[in-house]
Amino acid sequence: MQQRELARLDDFASHLRDERRLSPHTLSSYRRDLESAVRFCDEQGIERWSELHPQQVRAFAAQQHRQGLGGSSIQRRLSALRSFCRYLIREGVLAGNPAQDIRAPKTPRRLPHSLDVDRVQRLLNGKPGDWLGQRDLAMMELMYSSGLRLAELVGLDLQQLDLQQGQVRVLGKGSKTRVVPVGRTALEVLRNWLKTRALHCADGETALFINRSGKRLGARSVQQRMRRWALQQGLDSRLHPHMLRHSFATHVLESSGDLRAVQELLGHANLSTTQIYTHLDFQSLARVYDKAHPRARKPGKGS
């Protein structure tokens, strides 16, 4: 592909960063997905984006499938390509969107992994060994209390946390702000953390959670620390931060049955995204039903 055409990827990245205010993590994902489309164009001898037609986009999706990519990953790459083409239309480079009606093959939707209430209690009842452990406990309490994404957690500044009102103002996907409650236990742990933080933070640092050097903590460090904490508490599963968000959503839905409220708390743009938690809730209900209903039990069990 011609150098001028490749430069349009950089222009698109600037558009995503400056106008749509997407996170660096999301920007890198867009870049990787579009680079796969560039490789396909090079293989097909396509030198300009204006030469890309729907049948070629369909062939691109088929190629990704043959290479073993799952349906959701292919759909993500097509979505990135559609967004890029919409940008090119806006810039007058394209007259239409060749990726508009191309869809990836559907794959079964995987249910998110979550912890049951007992395992969450076991996780959060652990005792910190030092100030970094105190920080880790505060992070986990806040994630479970308020259903935060990892990027939202590490992006938090001090002024976004309101201990008096018991709430946190979160900057979510697409620069959308939401205010979510913080539970009593999490507030207590956070108050203790703020006292400790003041002793270790670098001058002028605004981040709520800091690293060993007193600067803002990174996402990778959060993942590693949470995994280590879970092992120390004897949990057999590999804990990742999103499991606490999933656990939050599952437990709130099981207790309240209010799907719309869970949608607001999670910051989902569409209710369909939140509805996956109804499947988790149904699974727990089904287990209760199988054990309790006289016509559901197998012969010889409780009869």
mmCIF file of N, CA and C in Angstrom, residues 147-262:
data_model
loop_
_atom_site.group_PDB
_atom_site.id
_atom_site.type_symbol
_atom_site.label_atom_id
_atom_site.label_comp_id
_atom_site.label_asym_id
_atom_site.label_seq_id
_atom_site.Cartn_x
_atom_site.Cartn_y
_atom_site.Cartn_z
ATOM 1 N N GLY A 147 -17.798 -1.915 40.693
ATOM 2 C CA GLY A 147 -17.845 -2.516 39.358
ATOM 3 C C GLY A 147 -16.988 -1.812 38.332
ATOM 4 N N LEU A 148 -15.801 -1.356 38.728
ATOM 5 C CA LEU A 148 -14.956 -0.589 37.819
ATOM 6 C C LEU A 148 -14.204 -1.480 36.843
ATOM 7 N N ARG A 149 -13.973 -0.954 35.646
ATOM 8 C CA ARG A 149 -13.050 -1.567 34.697
ATOM 9 C C ARG A 149 -11.622 -1.282 35.166
ATOM 10 N N LEU A 150 -10.683 -2.087 34.662
ATOM 11 C CA LEU A 150 -9.285 -1.899 35.033
ATOM 12 C C LEU A 150 -8.792 -0.514 34.613
ATOM 13 N N ALA A 151 -9.093 -0.117 33.368
ATOM 14 C CA ALA A 151 -8.642 1.189 32.878
ATOM 15 C C ALA A 151 -9.244 2.320 33.696
ATOM 16 N N GLU A 152 -10.477 2.139 34.154
ATOM 17 C CA GLU A 152 -11.115 3.160 34.978
ATOM 18 C C GLU A 152 -10.426 3.268 36.330
ATOM 19 N N LEU A 153 -10.025 2.139 36.875
ATOM 20 C CA LEU A 153 -9.376 2.116 38.179
ATOM 21 C C LEU A 153 -8.043 2.858 38.148
ATOM 22 N N VAL A 154 -7.189 2.500 37.186
ATOM 23 C CA VAL A 154 -5.849 3.102 37.159
ATOM 24 C C VAL A 154 -5.916 4.566 36.715
ATOM 25 N N GLY A 155 -7.000 4.961 36.064
ATOM 26 C CA GLY A 155 -7.138 6.344 35.637
ATOM 27 C C GLY A 155 -7.708 7.276 36.688
ATOM 28 N N LEU A 156 -8.104 6.747 37.831
ATOM 29 C CA LEU A 156 -8.733 7.561 38.862
ATOM 30 C C LEU A 156 -7.759 8.565 39.480
ATOM 31 N N ASP A 157 -8.251 9.793 39.652
ATOM 32 C CA ASP A 157 -7.526 10.815 40.393
ATOM 33 C C ASP A 157 -8.199 11.027 41.745
ATOM 34 N N LEU A 158 -7.482 11.653 42.646
ATOM 35 C CA LEU A 158 -7.983 11.857 44.005
ATOM 36 C C LEU A 158 -9.328 12.565 44.036
ATOM 37 N N GLN A 159 -9.468 13.609 43.191
ATOM 38 C CA GLN A 159 -10.685 14.412 43.255
ATOM 39 C C GLN A 159 -11.926 13.684 42.744
ATOM 40 N N GLN A 160 -11.734 12.507 42.122
ATOM 41 C CA GLN A 160 -12.891 11.755 41.626
ATOM 42 C C GLN A 160 -13.548 10.928 42.734
ATOM 43 N N LEU A 161 -12.847 10.763 43.834
ATOM 44 C CA LEU A 161 -13.382 9.987 44.954
ATOM 45 C C LEU A 161 -13.967 10.936 45.994
ATOM 46 N N ASP A 162 -15.236 10.733 46.334
ATOM 47 C CA ASP A 162 -15.915 11.563 47.329
ATOM 48 C C ASP A 162 -16.273 10.678 48.525
ATOM 49 N N LEU A 163 -15.441 10.731 49.559
ATOM 50 C CA LEU A 163 -15.661 9.890 50.734
ATOM 51 C C LEU A 163 -16.886 10.339 51.525
ATOM 52 N N GLN A 164 -17.154 11.633 51.498
ATOM 53 C CA GLN A 164 -18.297 12.153 52.246
ATOM 54 C C GLN A 164 -19.620 11.627 51.680
ATOM 55 N N GLN A 165 -19.748 11.690 50.353
ATOM 56 C CA GLN A 165 -20.965 11.222 49.691
ATOM 57 C C GLN A 165 -20.955 9.716 49.440
ATOM 58 N N GLY A 166 -19.791 9.085 49.588
ATOM 59 C CA GLY A 166 -19.688 7.649 49.345
ATOM 60 C C GLY A 166 -19.872 7.301 47.884
ATOM 61 N N GLN A 167 -19.147 8.010 47.013
ATOM 62 C CA GLN A 167 -19.286 7.764 45.583
ATOM 63 C C GLN A 167 -17.987 8.094 44.853
ATOM 64 N N VAL A 168 -17.882 7.581 43.637
ATOM 65 C CA VAL A 168 -16.716 7.841 42.809
ATOM 66 C C VAL A 168 -17.192 8.216 41.411
ATOM 67 N N ARG A 169 -16.562 9.227 40.833
ATOM 68 C CA ARG A 169 -16.899 9.681 39.480
ATOM 69 C C ARG A 169 -15.906 9.035 38.520
ATOM 70 N N VAL A 170 -16.437 8.246 37.595
ATOM 71 C CA VAL A 170 -15.609 7.392 36.740
ATOM 72 C C VAL A 170 -15.660 7.895 35.300
ATOM 73 N N LEU A 171 -14.499 7.954 34.659
ATOM 74 C CA LEU A 171 -14.428 8.260 33.236
ATOM 75 C C LEU A 171 -14.337 6.937 32.499
ATOM 76 N N GLY A 172 -15.437 6.558 31.839
ATOM 77 C CA GLY A 172 -15.515 5.246 31.198
ATOM 78 C C GLY A 172 -15.205 5.285 29.720
ATOM 79 N N LYS A 173 -15.643 4.266 29.010
ATOM 80 C CA LYS A 173 -15.385 4.165 27.577
ATOM 81 C C LYS A 173 -16.032 5.332 26.833
ATOM 82 N N GLY A 174 -15.324 5.812 25.791
ATOM 83 C CA GLY A 174 -15.851 6.918 25.012
ATOM 84 C C GLY A 174 -15.928 8.212 25.786
ATOM 85 N N SER A 175 -15.100 8.337 26.833
ATOM 86 C CA SER A 175 -15.067 9.539 27.678
ATOM 87 C C SER A 175 -16.409 9.839 28.329
ATOM 88 N N LYS A 176 -17.205 8.797 28.572
ATOM 89 C CA LYS A 176 -18.495 8.983 29.249
ATOM 90 C C LYS A 176 -18.289 8.890 30.759
ATOM 91 N N THR A 177 -18.834 9.864 31.459
ATOM 92 C CA THR A 177 -18.688 9.919 32.913
ATOM 93 C C THR A 177 -19.916 9.337 33.598
ATOM 94 N N ARG A 178 -19.684 8.560 34.638
ATOM 95 C CA ARG A 178 -20.785 8.064 35.460
ATOM 96 C C ARG A 178 -20.376 8.156 36.921
ATOM 97 N N VAL A 179 -21.350 8.304 37.781
ATOM 98 C CA VAL A 179 -21.099 8.361 39.212
ATOM 99 C C VAL A 179 -21.689 7.109 39.842
ATOM 100 N N VAL A 180 -20.853 6.352 40.570
ATOM 101 C CA VAL A 180 -21.308 5.090 41.160
ATOM 102 C C VAL A 180 -21.045 5.102 42.663
ATOM 103 N N PRO A 181 -21.879 4.428 43.419
ATOM 104 C CA PRO A 181 -21.701 4.398 44.874
ATOM 105 C C PRO A 181 -20.501 3.547 45.283
ATOM 106 N N VAL A 182 -19.970 3.865 46.447
ATOM 107 C CA VAL A 182 -18.882 3.083 47.040
ATOM 108 C C VAL A 182 -19.388 2.555 48.378
ATOM 109 N N GLY A 183 -19.264 1.254 48.594
ATOM 110 C CA GLY A 183 -19.797 0.623 49.795
ATOM 111 C C GLY A 183 -19.051 0.999 51.069
ATOM 112 N N ARG A 184 -19.692 0.735 52.186
ATOM 113 C CA ARG A 184 -19.153 1.105 53.495
ATOM 114 C C ARG A 184 -17.769 0.506 53.747
ATOM 115 N N THR A 185 -17.619 -0.793 53.482
ATOM 116 C CA THR A 185 -16.332 -1.441 53.736
ATOM 117 C C THR A 185 -15.241 -0.854 52.858
ATOM 118 N N ALA A 186 -15.562 -0.632 51.588
ATOM 119 C CA ALA A 186 -14.584 -0.056 50.669
ATOM 120 C C ALA A 186 -14.186 1.353 51.114
ATOM 121 N N LEU A 187 -15.144 2.136 51.591
ATOM 122 C CA LEU A 187 -14.845 3.494 52.059
ATOM 123 C C LEU A 187 -13.867 3.471 53.230
ATOM 124 N N GLU A 188 -14.072 2.541 54.146
ATOM 125 C CA GLU A 188 -13.188 2.424 55.303
ATOM 126 C C GLU A 188 -11.765 2.074 54.879
ATOM 127 N N VAL A 189 -11.651 1.116 53.955
ATOM 128 C CA VAL A 189 -10.330 0.708 53.470
ATOM 129 C C VAL A 189 -9.670 1.846 52.694
ATOM 130 N N LEU A 190 -10.459 2.584 51.920
ATOM 131 C CA LEU A 190 -9.920 3.702 51.144
ATOM 132 C C LEU A 190 -9.443 4.837 52.050
ATOM 133 N N ARG A 191 -10.161 5.101 53.128
ATOM 134 C CA ARG A 191 -9.715 6.138 54.072
ATOM 135 C C ARG A 191 -8.339 5.785 54.638
ATOM 136 N N ASN A 192 -8.175 4.515 54.987
ATOM 137 C CA ASN A 192 -6.868 4.081 55.507
ATOM 138 C C ASN A 192 -5.788 4.188 54.429
ATOM 139 N N TRP A 193 -6.158 3.839 53.201
ATOM 140 C CA TRP A 193 -5.189 3.918 52.104
ATOM 141 C C TRP A 193 -4.751 5.359 51.848
ATOM 142 N N LEU A 194 -5.671 6.294 51.895
ATOM 143 C CA LEU A 194 -5.323 7.693 51.623
ATOM 144 C C LEU A 194 -4.314 8.226 52.636
ATOM 145 N N LYS A 195 -4.418 7.788 53.882
ATOM 146 C CA LYS A 195 -3.436 8.188 54.886
ATOM 147 C C LYS A 195 -2.051 7.635 54.531
ATOM 148 N N THR A 196 -2.028 6.379 54.101
ATOM 149 C CA THR A 196 -0.758 5.756 53.729
ATOM 150 C C THR A 196 -0.204 6.357 52.448
ATOM 151 N N ARG A 197 -1.096 6.605 51.487
ATOM 152 C CA ARG A 197 -0.687 7.176 50.201
ATOM 153 C C ARG A 197 0.066 8.481 50.392
ATOM 154 N N ALA A 198 -0.404 9.300 51.320
ATOM 155 C CA ALA A 198 0.219 10.610 51.550
ATOM 156 C C ALA A 198 1.689 10.485 51.954
ATOM 157 N N LEU A 199 2.075 9.346 52.501
ATOM 158 C CA LEU A 199 3.450 9.138 52.945
ATOM 159 C C LEU A 199 4.372 8.687 51.816
ATOM 160 N N HIS A 200 3.785 8.220 50.694
ATOM 161 C CA HIS A 200 4.597 7.586 49.652
ATOM 162 C C HIS A 200 4.449 8.227 48.271
ATOM 163 N N CYS A 201 3.507 9.143 48.093
ATOM 164 C CA CYS A 201 3.265 9.669 46.740
ATOM 165 C C CYS A 201 4.323 10.710 46.368
ATOM 166 N N ALA A 202 4.586 10.802 45.061
ATOM 167 C CA ALA A 202 5.521 11.808 44.549
ATOM 168 C C ALA A 202 4.860 13.184 44.572
ATOM 169 N N ASP A 203 5.668 14.216 44.564
ATOM 170 C CA ASP A 203 5.144 15.578 44.572
ATOM 171 C C ASP A 203 4.276 15.835 43.339
ATOM 172 N N GLY A 204 3.087 16.366 43.580
ATOM 173 C CA GLY A 204 2.213 16.725 42.469
ATOM 174 C C GLY A 204 1.449 15.575 41.861
ATOM 175 N N GLU A 205 1.632 14.349 42.339
ATOM 176 C CA GLU A 205 0.936 13.189 41.769
ATOM 177 C C GLU A 205 -0.536 13.220 42.175
ATOM 178 N N THR A 206 -1.418 13.097 41.170
ATOM 179 C CA THR A 206 -2.864 13.163 41.414
ATOM 180 C C THR A 206 -3.539 11.803 41.433
ATOM 181 N N ALA A 207 -2.816 10.752 41.041
ATOM 182 C CA ALA A 207 -3.425 9.424 40.926
ATOM 183 C C ALA A 207 -3.876 8.910 42.286
ATOM 184 N N LEU A 208 -5.025 8.264 42.310
ATOM 185 C CA LEU A 208 -5.507 7.667 43.549
ATOM 186 C C LEU A 208 -4.626 6.495 43.961
ATOM 187 N N PHE A 209 -4.203 5.703 42.982
ATOM 188 C CA PHE A 209 -3.368 4.528 43.280
ATOM 189 C C PHE A 209 -1.990 4.712 42.655
ATOM 190 N N ILE A 210 -0.970 4.593 43.479
ATOM 191 C CA ILE A 210 0.401 4.864 43.059
ATOM 192 C C ILE A 210 1.256 3.598 43.163
ATOM 193 N N ASN A 211 2.388 3.625 42.449
ATOM 194 C CA ASN A 211 3.307 2.491 42.493
ATOM 195 C C ASN A 211 4.388 2.718 43.547
ATOM 196 N N ARG A 212 5.364 1.855 43.544
ATOM 197 C CA ARG A 212 6.430 1.906 44.549
ATOM 198 C C ARG A 212 7.203 3.230 44.482
ATOM 199 N N SER A 213 7.224 3.823 43.299
ATOM 200 C CA SER A 213 7.952 5.085 43.120
ATOM 201 C C SER A 213 7.102 6.308 43.408
ATOM 202 N N GLY A 214 5.849 6.093 43.772
ATOM 203 C CA GLY A 214 4.978 7.212 44.088
ATOM 204 C C GLY A 214 4.252 7.799 42.906
ATOM 205 N N LYS A 215 4.378 7.145 41.736
ATOM 206 C CA LYS A 215 3.710 7.598 40.519
ATOM 207 C C LYS A 215 2.468 6.747 40.250
ATOM 208 N N ARG A 216 1.702 7.155 39.236
ATOM 209 C CA ARG A 216 0.472 6.433 38.901
ATOM 210 C C ARG A 216 0.763 4.966 38.607
ATOM 211 N N LEU A 217 -0.045 4.101 39.161
ATOM 212 C CA LEU A 217 0.101 2.655 38.972
ATOM 213 C C LEU A 217 -0.411 2.250 37.597
ATOM 214 N N GLY A 218 0.300 1.327 36.933
ATOM 215 C CA GLY A 218 -0.090 0.865 35.610
ATOM 216 C C GLY A 218 -0.993 -0.361 35.667
ATOM 217 N N ALA A 219 -1.704 -0.612 34.561
ATOM 218 C CA ALA A 219 -2.659 -1.714 34.503
ATOM 219 C C ALA A 219 -1.978 -3.069 34.668
ATOM 220 N N ARG A 220 -0.819 -3.247 34.046
ATOM 221 C CA ARG A 220 -0.129 -4.542 34.140
ATOM 222 C C ARG A 220 0.253 -4.869 35.577
ATOM 223 N N SER A 221 0.672 -3.857 36.317
ATOM 224 C CA SER A 221 1.036 -4.067 37.721
ATOM 225 C C SER A 221 -0.179 -4.488 38.542
ATOM 226 N N VAL A 222 -1.328 -3.897 38.243
ATOM 227 C CA VAL A 222 -2.557 -4.277 38.947
ATOM 228 C C VAL A 222 -2.863 -5.749 38.702
ATOM 229 N N GLN A 223 -2.751 -6.177 37.465
ATOM 230 C CA GLN A 223 -3.017 -7.582 37.133
ATOM 231 C C GLN A 223 -2.095 -8.515 37.897
ATOM 232 N N GLN A 224 -0.821 -8.184 37.916
ATOM 233 C CA GLN A 224 0.156 -9.048 38.593
ATOM 234 C C GLN A 224 -0.076 -9.080 40.105
ATOM 235 N N ARG A 225 -0.345 -7.928 40.686
ATOM 236 C CA ARG A 225 -0.535 -7.870 42.132
ATOM 237 C C ARG A 225 -1.799 -8.613 42.572
ATOM 238 N N MET A 226 -2.881 -8.485 41.806
ATOM 239 C CA MET A 226 -4.120 -9.174 42.162
ATOM 240 C C MET A 226 -3.964 -10.684 42.046
ATOM 241 N N ARG A 227 -3.241 -11.113 41.028
ATOM 242 C CA ARG A 227 -3.017 -12.552 40.861
ATOM 243 C C ARG A 227 -2.225 -13.101 42.043
ATOM 244 N N ARG A 228 -1.217 -12.349 42.455
ATOM 245 C CA ARG A 228 -0.397 -12.776 43.591
ATOM 246 C C ARG A 228 -1.232 -12.808 44.878
ATOM 247 N N TRP A 229 -2.053 -11.789 45.073
ATOM 248 C CA TRP A 229 -2.897 -11.720 46.273
ATOM 249 C C TRP A 229 -3.829 -12.929 46.340
ATOM 250 N N ALA A 230 -4.445 -13.271 45.203
ATOM 251 C CA ALA A 230 -5.373 -14.401 45.179
ATOM 252 C C ALA A 230 -4.672 -15.701 45.560
ATOM 253 N N LEU A 231 -3.460 -15.894 45.061
ATOM 254 C CA LEU A 231 -2.708 -17.101 45.402
ATOM 255 C C LEU A 231 -2.386 -17.142 46.894
ATOM 256 N N GLN A 232 -2.073 -15.996 47.458
ATOM 257 C CA GLN A 232 -1.772 -15.932 48.888
ATOM 258 C C GLN A 232 -2.988 -16.271 49.742
ATOM 259 N N GLN A 233 -4.180 -15.996 49.206
ATOM 260 C CA GLN A 233 -5.412 -16.315 49.934
ATOM 261 C C GLN A 233 -5.900 -17.730 49.636
ATOM 262 N N GLY A 234 -5.131 -18.472 48.836
ATOM 263 C CA GLY A 234 -5.472 -19.865 48.571
ATOM 264 C C GLY A 234 -6.554 -20.067 47.539
ATOM 265 N N LEU A 235 -6.812 -19.060 46.706
ATOM 266 C CA LEU A 235 -7.806 -19.222 45.644
ATOM 267 C C LEU A 235 -7.162 -19.938 44.472
ATOM 268 N N ASP A 236 -7.853 -20.954 43.955
ATOM 269 C CA ASP A 236 -7.251 -21.778 42.919
ATOM 270 C C ASP A 236 -7.315 -21.138 41.542
ATOM 271 N N SER A 237 -8.283 -20.258 41.308
ATOM 272 C CA SER A 237 -8.419 -19.669 39.978
ATOM 273 C C SER A 237 -7.453 -18.509 39.804
ATOM 274 N N ARG A 238 -7.086 -18.233 38.543
ATOM 275 C CA ARG A 238 -6.204 -17.117 38.231
ATOM 276 C C ARG A 238 -7.038 -15.834 38.219
ATOM 277 N N LEU A 239 -6.933 -15.077 39.278
ATOM 278 C CA LEU A 239 -7.743 -13.862 39.399
ATOM 279 C C LEU A 239 -7.236 -12.794 38.438
ATOM 280 N N HIS A 240 -8.133 -12.208 37.692
ATOM 281 C CA HIS A 240 -7.804 -11.012 36.923
ATOM 282 C C HIS A 240 -8.802 -9.926 37.308
ATOM 283 N N PRO A 241 -8.430 -8.666 37.162
ATOM 284 C CA PRO A 241 -9.271 -7.578 37.676
ATOM 285 C C PRO A 241 -10.707 -7.612 37.192
ATOM 286 N N HIS A 242 -10.934 -8.009 35.946
ATOM 287 C CA HIS A 242 -12.290 -7.981 35.414
ATOM 288 C C HIS A 242 -13.215 -8.964 36.135
ATOM 289 N N MET A 243 -12.633 -9.981 36.781
ATOM 290 C CA MET A 243 -13.467 -10.937 37.512
ATOM 291 C C MET A 243 -14.196 -10.248 38.661
ATOM 292 N N LEU A 244 -13.580 -9.217 39.248
ATOM 293 C CA LEU A 244 -14.246 -8.492 40.326
ATOM 294 C C LEU A 244 -15.398 -7.661 39.781
ATOM 295 N N ARG A 245 -15.230 -7.105 38.600
ATOM 296 C CA ARG A 245 -16.332 -6.369 37.951
ATOM 297 C C ARG A 245 -17.481 -7.321 37.619
ATOM 298 N N HIS A 246 -17.133 -8.499 37.075
ATOM 299 C CA HIS A 246 -18.166 -9.492 36.760
ATOM 300 C C HIS A 246 -18.873 -9.962 38.029
ATOM 301 N N SER A 247 -18.099 -10.166 39.082
ATOM 302 C CA SER A 247 -18.687 -10.621 40.350
ATOM 303 C C SER A 247 -19.634 -9.560 40.901
ATOM 304 N N PHE A 248 -19.212 -8.306 40.845
ATOM 305 C CA PHE A 248 -20.065 -7.196 41.269
ATOM 306 C C PHE A 248 -21.397 -7.235 40.522
ATOM 307 N N ALA A 249 -21.341 -7.334 39.191
ATOM 308 C CA ALA A 249 -22.562 -7.306 38.379
ATOM 309 C C ALA A 249 -23.458 -8.501 38.686
ATOM 310 N N THR A 250 -22.853 -9.674 38.805
ATOM 311 C CA THR A 250 -23.621 -10.890 39.063
ATOM 312 C C THR A 250 -24.314 -10.830 40.414
ATOM 313 N N HIS A 251 -23.597 -10.406 41.440
ATOM 314 C CA HIS A 251 -24.159 -10.399 42.791
ATOM 315 C C HIS A 251 -25.238 -9.331 42.946
ATOM 316 N N VAL A 252 -25.045 -8.169 42.321
ATOM 317 C CA VAL A 252 -26.076 -7.122 42.391
ATOM 318 C C VAL A 252 -27.330 -7.576 41.659
ATOM 319 N N LEU A 253 -27.157 -8.207 40.510
ATOM 320 C CA LEU A 253 -28.319 -8.661 39.741
ATOM 321 C C LEU A 253 -29.057 -9.779 40.471
ATOM 322 N N GLU A 254 -28.311 -10.693 41.071
ATOM 323 C CA GLU A 254 -28.949 -11.790 41.802
ATOM 324 C C GLU A 254 -29.776 -11.266 42.974
ATOM 325 N N SER A 255 -29.284 -10.222 43.618
ATOM 326 C CA SER A 255 -29.971 -9.688 44.793
ATOM 327 C C SER A 255 -31.132 -8.780 44.434
ATOM 328 N N SER A 256 -30.971 -7.992 43.353
ATOM 329 C CA SER A 256 -31.975 -6.976 43.029
ATOM 330 C C SER A 256 -32.888 -7.360 41.874
ATOM 331 N N GLY A 257 -32.354 -8.104 40.903
ATOM 332 C CA GLY A 257 -33.122 -8.414 39.700
ATOM 333 C C GLY A 257 -33.325 -7.206 38.797
ATOM 334 N N ASP A 258 -32.625 -6.106 39.077
ATOM 335 C CA ASP A 258 -32.812 -4.862 38.329
ATOM 336 C C ASP A 258 -31.721 -4.727 37.268
ATOM 337 N N LEU A 259 -32.025 -5.171 36.061
ATOM 338 C CA LEU A 259 -31.027 -5.188 34.992
ATOM 339 C C LEU A 259 -30.654 -3.772 34.559
ATOM 340 N N ARG A 260 -31.638 -2.869 34.526
ATOM 341 C CA ARG A 260 -31.358 -1.494 34.105
ATOM 342 C C ARG A 260 -30.403 -0.804 35.080
ATOM 343 N N ALA A 261 -30.590 -1.068 36.359
ATOM 344 C CA ALA A 261 -29.697 -0.467 37.351
ATOM 345 C C ALA A 261 -28.276 -0.984 37.180
ATOM 346 N N VAL A 262 -28.142 -2.286 36.927
ATOM 347 C CA VAL A 262 -26.816 -2.866 36.710
ATOM 348 C C VAL A 262 -26.176 -2.265 35.470
#
